[in-house]
JSON list of C-alpha atoms in Angstrom, two decimals:
[
{"chain": "S", "resi": 32, "resn": "UNK", "atom": "CA", "xyz": [89.65, 116.25, 86.38]},
{"chain": "S", "resi": 33, "resn": "UNK", "atom": "CA", "xyz": [91.76, 119.25, 85.60]},
{"chain": "S", "resi": 34, "resn": "UNK", "atom": "CA", "xyz": [95.00, 117.18, 85.61]},
{"chain": "S", "resi": 35, "resn": "UNK", "atom": "CA", "xyz": [95.89, 113.52, 85.16]},
{"chain": "S", "resi": 36, "resn": "UNK", "atom": "CA", "xyz": [96.67, 111.73, 88.43]},
{"chain": "S", "resi": 37, "resn": "UNK", "atom": "CA", "xyz": [96.83, 108.40, 90.23]},
{"chain": "S", "resi": 38, "resn": "UNK", "atom": "CA", "xyz": [97.30, 107.25, 93.83]},
{"chain": "S", "resi": 39, "resn": "UNK", "atom": "CA", "xyz": [95.02, 110.13, 94.86]},
{"chain": "S", "resi": 40, "resn": "UNK", "atom": "CA", "xyz": [92.03, 110.36, 97.19]},
{"chain": "S", "resi": 41, "resn": "UNK", "atom": "CA", "xyz": [88.43, 111.38, 96.51]},
{"chain": "S", "resi": 42, "resn": "UNK", "atom": "CA", "xyz": [86.37, 112.44, 99.53]},
{"chain": "S", "resi": 43, "resn": "UNK", "atom": "CA", "xyz": [82.63, 113.18, 99.43]},
{"chain": "S", "resi": 44, "resn": "UNK", "atom": "CA", "xyz": [81.88, 116.51, 101.12]},
{"chain": "S", "resi": 45, "resn": "UNK", "atom": "CA", "xyz": [78.68, 117.17, 103.10]},
{"chain": "S", "resi": 46, "resn": "UNK", "atom": "CA", "xyz": [77.28, 119.38, 100.32]},
{"chain": "S", "resi": 47, "resn": "UNK", "atom": "CA", "xyz": [77.70, 116.73, 97.60]},
{"chain": "S", "resi": 48, "resn": "UNK", "atom": "CA", "xyz": [80.92, 118.08, 96.10]},
{"chain": "S", "resi": 49, "resn": "UNK", "atom": "CA", "xyz": [83.99, 115.85, 95.91]},
{"chain": "S", "resi": 50, "resn": "UNK", "atom": "CA", "xyz": [87.48, 116.80, 97.12]},
{"chain": "S", "resi": 51, "resn": "UNK", "atom": "CA", "xyz": [90.23, 115.21, 94.99]},
{"chain": "S", "resi": 52, "resn": "UNK", "atom": "CA", "xyz": [93.75, 115.40, 96.44]},
{"chain": "S", "resi": 53, "resn": "UNK", "atom": "CA", "xyz": [96.91, 114.17, 94.75]},
{"chain": "S", "resi": 54, "resn": "UNK", "atom": "CA", "xyz": [99.38, 115.15, 92.11]},
{"chain": "S", "resi": 55, "resn": "UNK", "atom": "CA", "xyz": [100.28, 118.78, 91.52]},
{"chain": "S", "resi": 56, "resn": "UNK", "atom": "CA", "xyz": [97.08, 120.22, 92.99]},
{"chain": "S", "resi": 57, "resn": "UNK", "atom": "CA", "xyz": [93.78, 119.51, 94.70]},
{"chain": "S", "resi": 58, "resn": "UNK", "atom": "CA", "xyz": [90.48, 119.91, 92.89]},
{"chain": "S", "resi": 59, "resn": "UNK", "atom": "CA", "xyz": [86.85, 120.13, 93.90]},
{"chain": "S", "resi": 60, "resn": "UNK", "atom": "CA", "xyz": [84.32, 118.46, 91.64]},
{"chain": "S", "resi": 61, "resn": "UNK", "atom": "CA", "xyz": [80.81, 119.95, 91.59]},
{"chain": "S", "resi": 62, "resn": "UNK", "atom": "CA", "xyz": [78.38, 117.34, 90.23]},
{"chain": "S", "resi": 63, "resn": "UNK", "atom": "CA", "xyz": [75.58, 119.91, 89.83]},
{"chain": "S", "resi": 64, "resn": "UNK", "atom": "CA", "xyz": [77.63, 121.97, 87.40]},
{"chain": "S", "resi": 65, "resn": "UNK", "atom": "CA", "xyz": [79.75, 119.02, 86.24]},
{"chain": "S", "resi": 66, "resn": "UNK", "atom": "CA", "xyz": [82.85, 121.16, 86.76]},
{"chain": "S", "resi": 67, "resn": "UNK", "atom": "CA", "xyz": [86.22, 121.08, 88.49]},
{"chain": "S", "resi": 68, "resn": "UNK", "atom": "CA", "xyz": [87.84, 123.97, 90.35]},
{"chain": "S", "resi": 69, "resn": "UNK", "atom": "CA", "xyz": [91.25, 124.15, 91.98]},
{"chain": "S", "resi": 70, "resn": "UNK", "atom": "CA", "xyz": [91.39, 124.27, 95.80]},
{"chain": "S", "resi": 71, "resn": "UNK", "atom": "CA", "xyz": [93.56, 126.99, 97.34]},
{"chain": "S", "resi": 72, "resn": "UNK", "atom": "CA", "xyz": [96.83, 126.25, 99.17]},
{"chain": "S", "resi": 73, "resn": "UNK", "atom": "CA", "xyz": [96.66, 122.51, 98.51]},
{"chain": "S", "resi": 74, "resn": "UNK", "atom": "CA", "xyz": [99.30, 119.98, 99.56]},
{"chain": "S", "resi": 75, "resn": "UNK", "atom": "CA", "xyz": [101.18, 119.47, 96.29]},
{"chain": "S", "resi": 76, "resn": "UNK", "atom": "CA", "xyz": [103.09, 116.64, 94.65]},
{"chain": "S", "resi": 77, "resn": "UNK", "atom": "CA", "xyz": [101.47, 114.10, 96.98]},
{"chain": "S", "resi": 78, "resn": "UNK", "atom": "CA", "xyz": [100.47, 110.48, 96.32]},
{"chain": "S", "resi": 79, "resn": "UNK", "atom": "CA", "xyz": [99.51, 107.39, 98.33]},
{"chain": "S", "resi": 80, "resn": "UNK", "atom": "CA", "xyz": [98.22, 109.57, 101.18]},
{"chain": "S", "resi": 81, "resn": "UNK", "atom": "CA", "xyz": [94.96, 109.16, 103.13]},
{"chain": "S", "resi": 82, "resn": "UNK", "atom": "CA", "xyz": [91.94, 111.44, 103.56]},
{"chain": "S", "resi": 83, "resn": "UNK", "atom": "CA", "xyz": [88.85, 111.25, 105.76]},
{"chain": "S", "resi": 84, "resn": "UNK", "atom": "CA", "xyz": [85.91, 113.59, 106.33]},
{"chain": "S", "resi": 85, "resn": "UNK", "atom": "CA", "xyz": [85.67, 114.63, 109.98]},
{"chain": "S", "resi": 86, "resn": "UNK", "atom": "CA", "xyz": [82.51, 115.09, 112.06]},
{"chain": "S", "resi": 87, "resn": "UNK", "atom": "CA", "xyz": [82.66, 118.87, 111.56]},
{"chain": "S", "resi": 88, "resn": "UNK", "atom": "CA", "xyz": [82.65, 118.35, 107.74]},
{"chain": "S", "resi": 89, "resn": "UNK", "atom": "CA", "xyz": [86.29, 119.34, 107.27]},
{"chain": "S", "resi": 90, "resn": "UNK", "atom": "CA", "xyz": [88.67, 116.80, 105.69]},
{"chain": "S", "resi": 91, "resn": "UNK", "atom": "CA", "xyz": [91.88, 115.50, 107.26]},
{"chain": "S", "resi": 92, "resn": "UNK", "atom": "CA", "xyz": [94.65, 114.65, 104.74]},
{"chain": "S", "resi": 93, "resn": "UNK", "atom": "CA", "xyz": [97.74, 112.87, 106.07]},
{"chain": "S", "resi": 94, "resn": "UNK", "atom": "CA", "xyz": [101.11, 111.64, 104.87]},
{"chain": "S", "resi": 95, "resn": "UNK", "atom": "CA", "xyz": [101.71, 110.02, 101.55]},
{"chain": "S", "resi": 96, "resn": "UNK", "atom": "CA", "xyz": [104.73, 110.36, 99.34]},
{"chain": "S", "resi": 97, "resn": "UNK", "atom": "CA", "xyz": [106.04, 113.83, 98.65]},
{"chain": "S", "resi": 98, "resn": "UNK", "atom": "CA", "xyz": [108.42, 113.11, 95.84]},
{"chain": "S", "resi": 99, "resn": "UNK", "atom": "CA", "xyz": [109.88, 109.74, 96.81]},
{"chain": "S", "resi": 100, "resn": "UNK", "atom": "CA", "xyz": [109.81, 110.21, 100.60]},
{"chain": "S", "resi": 101, "resn": "UNK", "atom": "CA", "xyz": [106.97, 109.38, 102.99]},
{"chain": "S", "resi": 102, "resn": "UNK", "atom": "CA", "xyz": [105.61, 112.42, 104.87]},
{"chain": "S", "resi": 103, "resn": "UNK", "atom": "CA", "xyz": [104.31, 112.87, 108.41]},
{"chain": "S", "resi": 104, "resn": "UNK", "atom": "CA", "xyz": [102.46, 116.15, 107.82]},
{"chain": "S", "resi": 105, "resn": "UNK", "atom": "CA", "xyz": [98.72, 116.68, 108.06]},
{"chain": "S", "resi": 106, "resn": "UNK", "atom": "CA", "xyz": [96.37, 119.16, 106.44]},
{"chain": "S", "resi": 107, "resn": "UNK", "atom": "CA", "xyz": [92.78, 120.23, 107.09]},
{"chain": "S", "resi": 108, "resn": "UNK", "atom": "CA", "xyz": [90.55, 121.12, 104.15]},
{"chain": "S", "resi": 109, "resn": "UNK", "atom": "CA", "xyz": [87.69, 123.52, 104.94]},
{"chain": "S", "resi": 110, "resn": "UNK", "atom": "CA", "xyz": [84.88, 123.23, 102.37]},
{"chain": "S", "resi": 111, "resn": "UNK", "atom": "CA", "xyz": [83.47, 126.62, 103.42]},
{"chain": "S", "resi": 112, "resn": "UNK", "atom": "CA", "xyz": [86.59, 128.39, 102.11]},
{"chain": "S", "resi": 113, "resn": "UNK", "atom": "CA", "xyz": [87.76, 125.66, 99.68]},
{"chain": "S", "resi": 114, "resn": "UNK", "atom": "CA", "xyz": [91.24, 125.93, 101.17]},
{"chain": "S", "resi": 115, "resn": "UNK", "atom": "CA", "xyz": [93.79, 123.86, 103.10]},
{"chain": "S", "resi": 116, "resn": "UNK", "atom": "CA", "xyz": [95.62, 124.62, 106.35]},
{"chain": "S", "resi": 117, "resn": "UNK", "atom": "CA", "xyz": [98.82, 122.82, 107.36]},
{"chain": "S", "resi": 118, "resn": "UNK", "atom": "CA", "xyz": [98.48, 121.53, 110.93]},
{"chain": "S", "resi": 119, "resn": "UNK", "atom": "CA", "xyz": [101.31, 122.24, 113.39]},
{"chain": "S", "resi": 120, "resn": "UNK", "atom": "CA", "xyz": [101.07, 118.64, 114.64]},
{"chain": "S", "resi": 121, "resn": "UNK", "atom": "CA", "xyz": [102.40, 115.72, 112.62]},
{"chain": "S", "resi": 122, "resn": "UNK", "atom": "CA", "xyz": [101.82, 111.99, 112.74]},
{"chain": "S", "resi": 123, "resn": "UNK", "atom": "CA", "xyz": [104.14, 110.05, 115.05]},
{"chain": "S", "resi": 124, "resn": "UNK", "atom": "CA", "xyz": [106.06, 108.70, 112.02]},
{"chain": "S", "resi": 125, "resn": "UNK", "atom": "CA", "xyz": [106.11, 109.46, 108.29]},
{"chain": "S", "resi": 126, "resn": "UNK", "atom": "CA", "xyz": [103.87, 107.10, 106.34]},
{"chain": "S", "resi": 127, "resn": "UNK", "atom": "CA", "xyz": [102.29, 106.41, 102.96]},
{"chain": "S", "resi": 128, "resn": "UNK", "atom": "CA", "xyz": [99.79, 103.78, 101.78]},
{"chain": "S", "resi": 129, "resn": "UNK", "atom": "CA", "xyz": [98.21, 103.86, 105.25]},
{"chain": "S", "resi": 130, "resn": "UNK", "atom": "CA", "xyz": [94.53, 103.89, 106.25]},
{"chain": "S", "resi": 131, "resn": "UNK", "atom": "CA", "xyz": [92.41, 106.30, 108.29]},
{"chain": "S", "resi": 132, "resn": "UNK", "atom": "CA", "xyz": [89.08, 105.57, 109.96]},
{"chain": "S", "resi": 133, "resn": "UNK", "atom": "CA", "xyz": [86.69, 108.06, 111.60]},
{"chain": "S", "resi": 134, "resn": "UNK", "atom": "CA", "xyz": [85.77, 106.62, 115.01]},
{"chain": "S", "resi": 135, "resn": "UNK", "atom": "CA", "xyz": [82.41, 107.07, 116.76]},
{"chain": "S", "resi": 136, "resn": "UNK", "atom": "CA", "xyz": [84.12, 109.48, 119.18]},
{"chain": "S", "resi": 137, "resn": "UNK", "atom": "CA", "xyz": [85.00, 111.80, 116.27]},
{"chain": "S", "resi": 138, "resn": "UNK", "atom": "CA", "xyz": [88.68, 110.91, 116.57]},
{"chain": "S", "resi": 139, "resn": "UNK", "atom": "CA", "xyz": [90.56, 109.31, 113.67]},
{"chain": "S", "resi": 140, "resn": "UNK", "atom": "CA", "xyz": [92.46, 106.01, 113.76]},
{"chain": "S", "resi": 141, "resn": "UNK", "atom": "CA", "xyz": [95.58, 106.07, 111.52]},
{"chain": "S", "resi": 142, "resn": "UNK", "atom": "CA", "xyz": [96.94, 102.58, 110.85]},
{"chain": "S", "resi": 143, "resn": "UNK", "atom": "CA", "xyz": [100.05, 101.08, 109.30]},
{"chain": "S", "resi": 144, "resn": "UNK", "atom": "CA", "xyz": [101.59, 102.26, 106.09]},
{"chain": "S", "resi": 145, "resn": "UNK", "atom": "CA", "xyz": [104.98, 102.29, 104.49]},
{"chain": "S", "resi": 146, "resn": "UNK", "atom": "CA", "xyz": [107.85, 104.33, 105.92]},
{"chain": "S", "resi": 147, "resn": "UNK", "atom": "CA", "xyz": [110.28, 103.88, 103.07]},
{"chain": "S", "resi": 148, "resn": "UNK", "atom": "CA", "xyz": [111.93, 100.66, 104.19]},
{"chain": "S", "resi": 149, "resn": "UNK", "atom": "CA", "xyz": [109.00, 98.37, 104.97]},
{"chain": "S", "resi": 150, "resn": "UNK", "atom": "CA", "xyz": [105.37, 98.30, 106.14]},
{"chain": "S", "resi": 151, "resn": "UNK", "atom": "CA", "xyz": [104.96, 98.91, 109.86]},
{"chain": "S", "resi": 152, "resn": "UNK", "atom": "CA", "xyz": [102.53, 98.37, 112.72]},
{"chain": "S", "resi": 153, "resn": "UNK", "atom": "CA", "xyz": [102.42, 101.93, 114.11]},
{"chain": "S", "resi": 154, "resn": "UNK", "atom": "CA", "xyz": [99.02, 103.42, 115.02]},
{"chain": "S", "resi": 155, "resn": "UNK", "atom": "CA", "xyz": [98.04, 107.03, 115.79]},
{"chain": "S", "resi": 156, "resn": "UNK", "atom": "CA", "xyz": [94.86, 108.60, 117.06]},
{"chain": "S", "resi": 157, "resn": "UNK", "atom": "CA", "xyz": [94.09, 112.08, 115.72]},
{"chain": "S", "resi": 158, "resn": "UNK", "atom": "CA", "xyz": [92.10, 114.32, 118.07]},
{"chain": "S", "resi": 159, "resn": "UNK", "atom": "CA", "xyz": [90.31, 116.96, 115.95]},
{"chain": "S", "resi": 160, "resn": "UNK", "atom": "CA", "xyz": [89.57, 119.20, 118.95]},
{"chain": "S", "resi": 161, "resn": "UNK", "atom": "CA", "xyz": [93.19, 119.44, 120.11]},
{"chain": "S", "resi": 162, "resn": "UNK", "atom": "CA", "xyz": [94.51, 118.87, 116.55]},
{"chain": "S", "resi": 163, "resn": "UNK", "atom": "CA", "xyz": [97.10, 116.40, 117.85]},
{"chain": "S", "resi": 164, "resn": "UNK", "atom": "CA", "xyz": [98.33, 112.90, 116.99]},
{"chain": "S", "resi": 165, "resn": "UNK", "atom": "CA", "xyz": [99.04, 110.40, 119.76]},
{"chain": "S", "resi": 166, "resn": "UNK", "atom": "CA", "xyz": [100.62, 106.99, 119.34]},
{"chain": "S", "resi": 167, "resn": "UNK", "atom": "CA", "xyz": [98.54, 104.08, 120.67]},
{"chain": "S", "resi": 168, "resn": "UNK", "atom": "CA", "xyz": [99.02, 100.31, 120.87]},
{"chain": "S", "resi": 169, "resn": "UNK", "atom": "CA", "xyz": [100.63, 98.88, 117.73]},
{"chain": "S", "resi": 170, "resn": "UNK", "atom": "CA", "xyz": [98.80, 96.53, 115.38]},
{"chain": "S", "resi": 171, "resn": "UNK", "atom": "CA", "xyz": [99.56, 92.82, 115.63]},
{"chain": "S", "resi": 172, "resn": "UNK", "atom": "CA", "xyz": [100.96, 92.76, 112.07]},
{"chain": "S", "resi": 173, "resn": "UNK", "atom": "CA", "xyz": [103.05, 95.11, 109.96]},
{"chain": "S", "resi": 174, "resn": "UNK", "atom": "CA", "xyz": [100.95, 96.16, 106.96]},
{"chain": "S", "resi": 175, "resn": "UNK", "atom": "CA", "xyz": [100.45, 98.76, 104.25]},
{"chain": "S", "resi": 176, "resn": "UNK", "atom": "CA", "xyz": [97.95, 99.08, 101.37]},
{"chain": "S", "resi": 177, "resn": "UNK", "atom": "CA", "xyz": [95.22, 97.75, 103.69]},
{"chain": "S", "resi": 178, "resn": "UNK", "atom": "CA", "xyz": [91.65, 98.81, 104.45]},
{"chain": "S", "resi": 179, "resn": "UNK", "atom": "CA", "xyz": [90.28, 99.80, 107.86]},
{"chain": "S", "resi": 180, "resn": "UNK", "atom": "CA", "xyz": [86.50, 99.79, 108.33]},
{"chain": "S", "resi": 181, "resn": "UNK", "atom": "CA", "xyz": [84.45, 101.09, 111.26]},
{"chain": "S", "resi": 182, "resn": "UNK", "atom": "CA", "xyz": [82.09, 98.37, 112.51]},
{"chain": "S", "resi": 183, "resn": "UNK", "atom": "CA", "xyz": [78.64, 99.13, 114.00]},
{"chain": "S", "resi": 184, "resn": "UNK", "atom": "CA", "xyz": [79.94, 98.29, 117.49]},
{"chain": "S", "resi": 185, "resn": "UNK", "atom": "CA", "xyz": [82.61, 101.03, 117.26]},
{"chain": "S", "resi": 186, "resn": "UNK", "atom": "CA", "xyz": [85.51, 98.64, 116.69]},
{"chain": "S", "resi": 187, "resn": "UNK", "atom": "CA", "xyz": [87.68, 98.83, 113.56]},
{"chain": "S", "resi": 188, "resn": "UNK", "atom": "CA", "xyz": [88.30, 95.87, 111.24]},
{"chain": "S", "resi": 189, "resn": "UNK", "atom": "CA", "xyz": [91.67, 96.05, 109.45]},
{"chain": "S", "resi": 190, "resn": "UNK", "atom": "CA", "xyz": [91.83, 93.75, 106.44]},
{"chain": "S", "resi": 191, "resn": "UNK", "atom": "CA", "xyz": [94.43, 92.68, 103.93]},
{"chain": "S", "resi": 192, "resn": "UNK", "atom": "CA", "xyz": [97.40, 94.69, 102.83]},
{"chain": "S", "resi": 193, "resn": "UNK", "atom": "CA", "xyz": [101.00, 93.77, 102.22]},
{"chain": "S", "resi": 194, "resn": "UNK", "atom": "CA", "xyz": [104.11, 93.15, 104.25]},
{"chain": "S", "resi": 195, "resn": "UNK", "atom": "CA", "xyz": [107.68, 92.46, 103.18]},
{"chain": "S", "resi": 196, "resn": "UNK", "atom": "CA", "xyz": [107.84, 89.33, 105.32]},
{"chain": "S", "resi": 197, "resn": "UNK", "atom": "CA", "xyz": [104.96, 87.41, 103.72]},
{"chain": "S", "resi": 198, "resn": "UNK", "atom": "CA", "xyz": [103.68, 89.46, 100.78]},
{"chain": "S", "resi": 199, "resn": "UNK", "atom": "CA", "xyz": [99.90, 89.78, 100.71]},
{"chain": "S", "resi": 200, "resn": "UNK", "atom": "CA", "xyz": [98.21, 89.39, 104.10]},
{"chain": "S", "resi": 201, "resn": "UNK", "atom": "CA", "xyz": [95.27, 87.04, 104.64]},
{"chain": "S", "resi": 202, "resn": "UNK", "atom": "CA", "xyz": [95.23, 87.82, 108.38]},
{"chain": "S", "resi": 203, "resn": "UNK", "atom": "CA", "xyz": [92.82, 90.44, 109.66]},
{"chain": "S", "resi": 204, "resn": "UNK", "atom": "CA", "xyz": [92.72, 92.20, 113.01]},
{"chain": "S", "resi": 205, "resn": "UNK", "atom": "CA", "xyz": [90.22, 94.22, 115.04]},
{"chain": "S", "resi": 206, "resn": "UNK", "atom": "CA", "xyz": [90.96, 97.34, 117.09]},
{"chain": "S", "resi": 207, "resn": "UNK", "atom": "CA", "xyz": [88.84, 98.20, 120.14]},
{"chain": "S", "resi": 208, "resn": "UNK", "atom": "CA", "xyz": [89.28, 101.95, 120.82]},
{"chain": "S", "resi": 209, "resn": "UNK", "atom": "CA", "xyz": [87.55, 101.68, 124.21]},
{"chain": "S", "resi": 210, "resn": "UNK", "atom": "CA", "xyz": [90.18, 99.21, 125.44]},
{"chain": "S", "resi": 211, "resn": "UNK", "atom": "CA", "xyz": [93.11, 100.18, 123.14]},
{"chain": "S", "resi": 212, "resn": "UNK", "atom": "CA", "xyz": [93.49, 96.51, 122.22]},
{"chain": "S", "resi": 213, "resn": "UNK", "atom": "CA", "xyz": [94.03, 94.52, 119.02]},
{"chain": "S", "resi": 214, "resn": "UNK", "atom": "CA", "xyz": [92.74, 90.99, 118.44]},
{"chain": "S", "resi": 215, "resn": "UNK", "atom": "CA", "xyz": [93.37, 88.64, 115.56]},
{"chain": "S", "resi": 216, "resn": "UNK", "atom": "CA", "xyz": [90.42, 87.86, 113.31]},
{"chain": "S", "resi": 217, "resn": "UNK", "atom": "CA", "xyz": [90.98, 84.43, 111.79]},
{"chain": "S", "resi": 218, "resn": "UNK", "atom": "CA", "xyz": [88.16, 84.70, 109.27]},
{"chain": "S", "resi": 219, "resn": "UNK", "atom": "CA", "xyz": [89.76, 84.71, 105.82]},
{"chain": "S", "resi": 220, "resn": "UNK", "atom": "CA", "xyz": [87.82, 86.63, 103.24]}
]
């Protein structure tokens, strides 16, 4: 990498390059040339954010800490121009250490995170066509630092994470985007 960093994201692009966001700049790693180059107009001084590659091969980058405060902003990275654009829409609340999952519909599920005082249960859906965030039904549990995985049936499994009330979470939950419902998954990993 061109700079030292932690709490960053690395997203595989459709052409095999890797977008690395976090710290003072964003870089693109080219495995063919084994080289790094700086991306233009990148979201700077950001950590503990989330990134996901969209169906149109752009990358959505949301939230994270900017300095010591959680952010609600969102950026789109276009690999064709190797540059970022700040979206006019923001997430419903500022958040860091959250998770994003690309749904079968092409929309993105944004779950949980830390708002500065504690983990929360807020959930957004990002619509890439309208470039908007909409709040949907809250999770059953407040959580941050969790993982959210798309299942073959189109539902999303949210596992682990932390909460101020009980520390590490052993309770999982499943989101059904077709019904906008959450159910508890009692299977402990």
